[in-house]
Amino acid sequence: MNGLFDMDISEMTALMKELGEAPYRAGQVFSKLQMGYSIDEMSELPKALREKLKSLPLHGVRIERKLISRDGTIKYLFLLDDGNIIESVYMNYKHGGTLCISTQAGCRMGCVFCASTIGGLSRNLTAGEMAAQCAAAERDNAAEPAGGGRAVTNVVMMGCGEPLDNYENAVKFIRLAGDPRGMGISPRNISLSTCALVPQMKKLAEEGLPVTLCISLHAARDEIRKKLMPAASAYSVRDIIDAARLYVSRTGRRVIFEYAPIKGLNDSPEDAKMLASHLKNLQCHVNLIYLNPAREAALEPLEHKDMKRFEAILKAEGVSVTIRRSLGKDIQGACGQLRSSRLE
Ligand code: SAH
């Protein structure tokens, strides 16, 4: 069953009708909820309506714990209605605030380097539970909005979980977030990161939602990719690049490839050159990521100079590339780290 947070305006309007309320109440409830207000704070509603709403499922989040990094990054541990715990990270930049949200409680993709996958998948999040993370962060940071006016101006679906393994809810969330009566975050300000589930990438290309698609590639060779990411057994690098081309041609958006070089595994000059050759004539950018302490302790990140060397080869091959800076190291900022230590 839909919770209040999952409802778009038309579903909310249908609910008001069912409750015998005026249709314009739908907009009031929707706007306030999506901006992070509790039902008790909706003083424009009659008390009887507030009580009715409180008896319905919400699919919201409550701040269970909040950690603030020395660099200003905030990590939220959120409690869901059913007791599940998820996490989000709020990064304050000069041009606005970016929230990294979770799309599943846990994950079943099994990538060997990733902490989110340690306990497997607990369950999919609803669209409302994704929206509620934004609403809670918006409200919690409203006093000092980074982007002038609004605290959360950008969303990255890059926290725990695989968004394309929870496709319908992820897409519904993007539509909810875009409604100007609520958060009004345009798809252009939303990034969705996937371990490259090819059929869903192709489907997403046809949704008419120009989100930035980020693809966790991490290897240019299938043999290596299969060692790191079980999903690589189903889809080859070639299939992934083809799906990326389709995405670019349908949406007009460049895609982002995420690549964490790991010592002795995918970090050779040949790896860099092979990556570059895959990306020829594709409108894309590569984000090089320093590997965070991984599930498999044997996997080691590169030192700074080796990262620069890898980057330089890509640049020389004509690839648009940057090294992603790491934020929130002191608060277990990387995905799944805090949730998994909590589960332990
Ligand atoms: N399932 C999606 C989104 C969640 S993971 C995906 O795979 O893209 C978000 C990003 O963090 C991915 O690029 C993932 O590969 C990366 N990541 C996971 N564990 C990491 C680690 N230990 N160090 C660096 N990046 C990591």
XYZ file of C-alpha atoms and ligand atoms in Angstrom:
370
model
C 0.000 0.000 0.000
C 1.109 3.538 -0.759
C 2.289 5.648 2.156
C 1.540 9.384 2.208
C 5.097 10.143 1.080
C 4.717 7.884 -1.969
C 1.724 9.770 -3.312
C 1.951 12.137 -6.223
C -0.615 14.897 -6.540
C -3.155 12.772 -8.392
C -2.923 9.972 -5.822
C -3.159 12.510 -3.017
C -6.215 14.067 -4.664
C -7.858 10.632 -4.862
C -7.105 10.128 -1.162
C -8.732 13.445 -0.233
C -11.828 12.421 -2.137
C -11.889 9.098 -0.269
C -11.592 10.968 3.028
C -14.378 13.345 2.034
C -12.047 16.349 1.934
C -11.796 19.204 -0.565
C -9.428 18.460 -3.482
C -7.240 21.522 -2.768
C -6.111 19.865 0.466
C -4.055 17.481 -1.673
C -1.660 20.248 -2.731
C -1.303 21.520 0.822
C -0.460 18.095 2.221
C 1.846 17.215 -0.676
C 3.826 20.467 -0.466
C 4.323 20.381 3.272
C 5.245 16.688 3.381
C 7.760 16.938 0.558
C 9.404 19.923 2.250
C 9.906 17.969 5.454
C 7.083 19.153 7.686
C 5.350 16.709 9.996
C 1.582 16.308 9.879
C 1.352 18.004 13.283
C 2.995 21.073 11.767
C 0.373 21.420 9.023
C -1.546 24.055 10.921
C -3.559 25.030 7.856
C -5.346 21.664 7.997
C -8.333 21.009 10.237
C -7.388 18.903 13.243
C -9.731 16.093 12.177
C -7.908 15.767 8.838
C -4.531 15.741 10.548
C -5.712 12.901 12.791
C -6.971 10.944 9.766
C -3.646 11.412 7.991
C -1.716 10.290 11.058
C -3.586 6.987 11.055
C -2.358 6.184 7.519
C 1.024 4.675 6.562
C 3.614 7.423 6.034
C 6.743 5.796 4.529
C 8.802 8.626 5.980
C 12.168 8.666 7.729
C 13.243 9.794 11.176
C 16.725 11.046 12.006
C 18.201 8.334 14.209
C 21.728 9.733 14.278
C 23.565 12.610 12.663
C 27.329 12.913 12.242
C 29.013 16.091 11.079
C 32.422 15.858 9.445
C 35.212 18.388 9.872
C 34.711 19.219 6.167
C 31.028 20.001 6.786
C 29.649 16.806 5.251
C 26.700 15.449 7.218
C 25.873 11.783 7.502
C 22.327 10.874 8.484
C 21.281 7.526 9.814
C 17.535 7.310 9.198
C 14.992 5.019 10.799
C 12.160 3.758 8.565
C 8.589 2.981 9.686
C 9.410 -0.743 9.947
C 12.638 -0.322 11.938
C 15.027 -0.641 8.999
C 18.020 1.695 9.054
C 19.354 3.540 6.012
C 21.833 6.352 5.453
C 22.154 9.550 3.446
C 25.004 12.013 3.080
C 24.561 15.784 2.713
C 27.370 17.674 1.024
C 27.383 21.425 1.162
C 28.952 23.077 -1.858
C 29.113 26.769 -2.738
C 26.604 26.381 -5.553
C 24.122 24.322 -3.542
C 23.596 21.272 -1.421
C 23.797 17.729 -2.728
C 22.120 14.851 -0.951
C 23.249 11.301 -1.591
C 20.274 9.031 -0.926
C 19.829 5.293 -0.456
C 17.465 3.421 -2.765
C 17.394 0.070 -0.967
C 17.954 -1.105 2.597
C 21.065 -3.157 1.862
C 21.903 -4.429 -1.609
C 22.049 -7.766 -3.387
C 24.565 -6.871 -6.104
C 27.504 -8.299 -4.165
C 30.332 -6.035 -5.419
C 33.433 -7.199 -3.547
C 34.608 -3.696 -2.607
C 31.280 -2.346 -1.365
C 30.127 -2.178 2.261
C 26.428 -1.802 1.348
C 26.162 -5.362 0.218
C 27.518 -7.039 3.368
C 24.176 -8.059 4.877
C 22.475 -8.590 1.495
C 19.214 -6.911 0.561
C 16.769 -6.236 3.373
C 14.160 -4.607 1.127
C 13.475 -2.052 -1.575
C 12.743 1.494 -0.472
C 9.510 3.033 -1.680
C 9.570 6.196 -3.783
C 8.298 8.030 -0.721
C 11.138 6.785 1.437
C 13.578 8.222 -1.107
C 11.689 11.526 -1.153
C 11.518 11.528 2.642
C 15.332 11.458 2.868
C 15.396 14.675 0.805
C 12.597 16.203 2.844
C 14.342 15.452 6.137
C 17.693 16.829 4.948
C 16.014 19.916 3.489
C 14.246 20.626 6.753
C 17.277 19.902 8.896
C 19.461 22.297 6.883
C 16.837 24.921 6.061
C 18.354 27.443 8.456
C 21.576 27.643 6.456
C 20.694 26.773 2.888
C 23.763 26.298 0.765
C 22.219 27.227 -2.545
C 20.396 30.322 -1.312
C 16.763 29.504 -0.638
C 16.991 25.737 -0.715
C 19.250 23.366 1.182
C 18.922 20.367 -1.141
C 19.352 21.494 -4.747
C 20.835 18.286 -6.156
C 20.290 14.612 -5.458
C 22.557 11.702 -6.227
C 21.051 8.222 -6.061
C 24.381 6.806 -5.055
C 23.902 5.665 -1.467
C 23.082 2.118 -0.361
C 21.353 -0.053 -2.897
C 21.089 -0.465 -6.643
C 18.470 1.987 -7.956
C 17.874 0.038 -11.162
C 17.202 -3.111 -9.102
C 14.317 -1.058 -7.638
C 13.356 0.473 -10.961
C 9.698 1.488 -10.573
C 10.254 3.162 -7.212
C 13.407 4.933 -8.402
C 11.609 6.382 -11.424
C 8.587 7.349 -9.375
C 10.898 9.134 -6.943
C 12.456 11.167 -9.771
C 8.979 12.250 -10.884
C 7.933 13.109 -7.290
C 11.103 15.130 -6.734
C 10.516 17.108 -9.912
C 7.064 18.371 -8.929
C 7.389 22.127 -8.308
C 4.636 21.927 -5.675
C 7.041 19.787 -3.655
C 10.828 19.747 -3.844
C 10.953 20.920 -7.438
C 14.298 19.247 -8.108
C 14.567 18.858 -11.870
C 15.797 15.525 -13.270
C 18.763 17.487 -14.613
C 19.843 17.974 -11.009
C 19.526 14.288 -10.186
C 22.198 11.659 -10.819
C 21.475 7.958 -10.752
C 24.355 5.562 -10.260
C 24.142 1.953 -11.374
C 26.410 -1.093 -11.395
C 25.217 -1.280 -15.021
C 22.047 -3.334 -15.252
C 21.808 -3.033 -19.016
C 18.082 -3.734 -19.691
C 17.015 -1.169 -17.089
C 19.530 1.374 -18.434
C 17.864 1.042 -21.839
C 14.422 1.369 -20.279
C 15.480 4.480 -18.366
C 16.665 6.034 -21.639
C 13.032 5.986 -22.830
C 11.413 7.540 -19.722
C 11.833 11.131 -20.850
C 13.693 11.886 -17.611
C 17.048 13.534 -18.353
C 18.833 12.410 -15.191
C 22.611 12.095 -15.252
C 23.385 8.413 -15.552
C 26.487 7.334 -13.641
C 27.847 3.921 -14.490
C 30.079 2.052 -12.049
C 32.455 0.489 -14.526
C 35.621 -0.076 -12.470
C 37.211 -2.247 -15.127
C 37.683 -2.164 -18.883
C 38.194 -5.920 -19.149
C 35.352 -8.351 -18.524
C 37.564 -10.893 -16.685
C 38.562 -8.274 -14.115
C 35.099 -6.768 -13.881
C 33.635 -10.218 -13.123
C 36.033 -10.568 -10.190
C 34.808 -7.299 -8.722
C 31.121 -7.167 -9.619
C 28.859 -10.219 -9.962
C 26.547 -8.243 -12.295
C 29.396 -8.311 -14.825
C 28.629 -11.984 -15.481
C 25.341 -10.926 -17.029
C 26.478 -7.875 -19.020
C 29.744 -7.296 -20.844
C 31.582 -3.982 -20.974
C 30.633 -3.815 -24.652
C 26.891 -4.194 -23.804
C 27.261 -1.486 -21.168
C 28.917 0.959 -23.558
C 26.186 0.293 -26.135
C 23.500 1.030 -23.529
C 25.381 4.205 -22.552
C 25.400 5.329 -26.200
C 21.662 4.745 -26.394
C 21.184 6.757 -23.192
C 23.161 9.692 -24.584
C 21.295 9.639 -27.881
C 17.848 9.523 -26.228
C 18.438 12.031 -23.432
C 21.133 14.299 -24.842
C 22.929 13.953 -21.503
C 26.532 12.891 -21.197
C 27.056 9.844 -19.016
C 29.562 9.525 -16.189
C 31.743 6.481 -15.688
C 32.955 5.705 -12.198
C 36.256 3.913 -11.954
C 38.156 3.067 -8.778
C 41.663 1.942 -9.720
C 42.818 -0.862 -7.427
C 46.488 -1.708 -6.980
C 47.628 -4.427 -9.365
C 44.137 -5.203 -10.643
C 42.748 -2.581 -13.023
C 45.367 0.170 -12.769
C 47.880 -0.608 -15.536
C 48.573 1.732 -18.472
C 46.937 -0.926 -20.695
C 43.788 -0.750 -18.544
C 43.679 3.019 -18.987
C 44.174 2.693 -22.749
C 41.527 -0.004 -23.070
C 39.091 2.158 -21.101
C 39.823 5.084 -23.413
C 39.254 2.960 -26.503
C 35.840 1.826 -25.207
C 34.832 5.443 -24.675
C 35.861 6.758 -28.110
C 33.221 9.052 -29.613
C 30.970 8.714 -26.583
C 29.771 11.873 -24.861
C 31.018 11.038 -21.366
C 33.174 11.876 -18.399
C 35.224 9.609 -16.153
C 35.323 10.046 -12.391
C 38.322 8.354 -10.848
C 37.568 7.361 -7.273
C 39.936 6.531 -4.452
C 38.882 3.111 -3.220
C 37.603 3.333 0.344
C 38.495 0.608 2.837
C 36.798 -2.321 1.175
C 34.892 -5.410 2.210
C 37.818 -7.417 0.796
C 40.771 -6.092 2.740
C 43.176 -7.284 0.025
C 41.978 -4.547 -2.327
C 44.212 -1.503 -2.069
C 43.619 2.034 -3.329
C 46.229 3.814 -5.423
C 48.588 6.350 -4.016
C 48.084 9.900 -5.197
C 50.972 9.878 -7.705
C 49.760 6.625 -9.298
C 46.244 8.018 -9.535
C 47.652 11.095 -11.327
C 49.555 8.804 -13.690
C 46.396 6.828 -14.516
C 44.501 10.078 -15.046
C 47.265 11.433 -17.303
C 47.067 8.415 -19.614
C 43.314 8.845 -19.979
C 43.750 12.543 -20.682
C 46.411 11.852 -23.288
C 43.922 9.492 -24.959
C 41.395 12.321 -25.152
C 39.127 11.262 -22.279
C 37.439 13.899 -20.121
C 38.442 12.822 -16.612
C 38.719 14.084 -13.039
C 39.767 12.558 -9.753
C 36.854 12.722 -7.357
C 37.671 14.319 -4.047
C 36.658 12.367 -0.965
C 34.496 14.016 1.661
C 33.451 12.857 5.093
C 36.306 10.396 5.673
C 36.101 10.946 9.437
C 32.389 10.039 9.600
C 32.409 6.837 7.537
C 31.068 8.870 4.634
C 31.358 6.122 2.048
C 28.252 4.195 1.196
C 27.148 1.530 3.621
C 30.029 1.989 6.031
C 28.032 3.438 8.869
C 24.953 1.292 8.348
C 27.057 -1.867 8.336
C 28.925 -0.941 11.495
C 25.529 -0.300 13.086
C 24.205 -3.695 11.949
C 27.217 -5.371 13.538
N 24.545 0.466 -6.862
C 24.907 1.714 -7.454
C 24.912 2.891 -6.491
C 25.483 2.670 -5.132
S 27.256 2.505 -5.008
C 26.226 1.595 -8.181
O 26.823 0.517 -8.157
O 26.648 2.540 -8.826
C 27.815 4.144 -5.339
C 29.237 4.216 -5.877
O 30.188 3.913 -4.838
C 29.496 3.235 -6.996
O 30.243 3.843 -8.006
C 30.318 2.183 -6.288
O 31.061 1.434 -7.206
C 31.142 3.010 -5.339
N 31.757 2.271 -4.252
C 31.262 1.249 -3.538
N 32.155 0.817 -2.627
C 33.236 1.600 -2.763
C 34.517 1.658 -2.111
N 34.845 0.791 -1.154
N 35.382 2.606 -2.512
C 35.067 3.470 -3.501
N 33.898 3.467 -4.152
C 32.988 2.539 -3.794
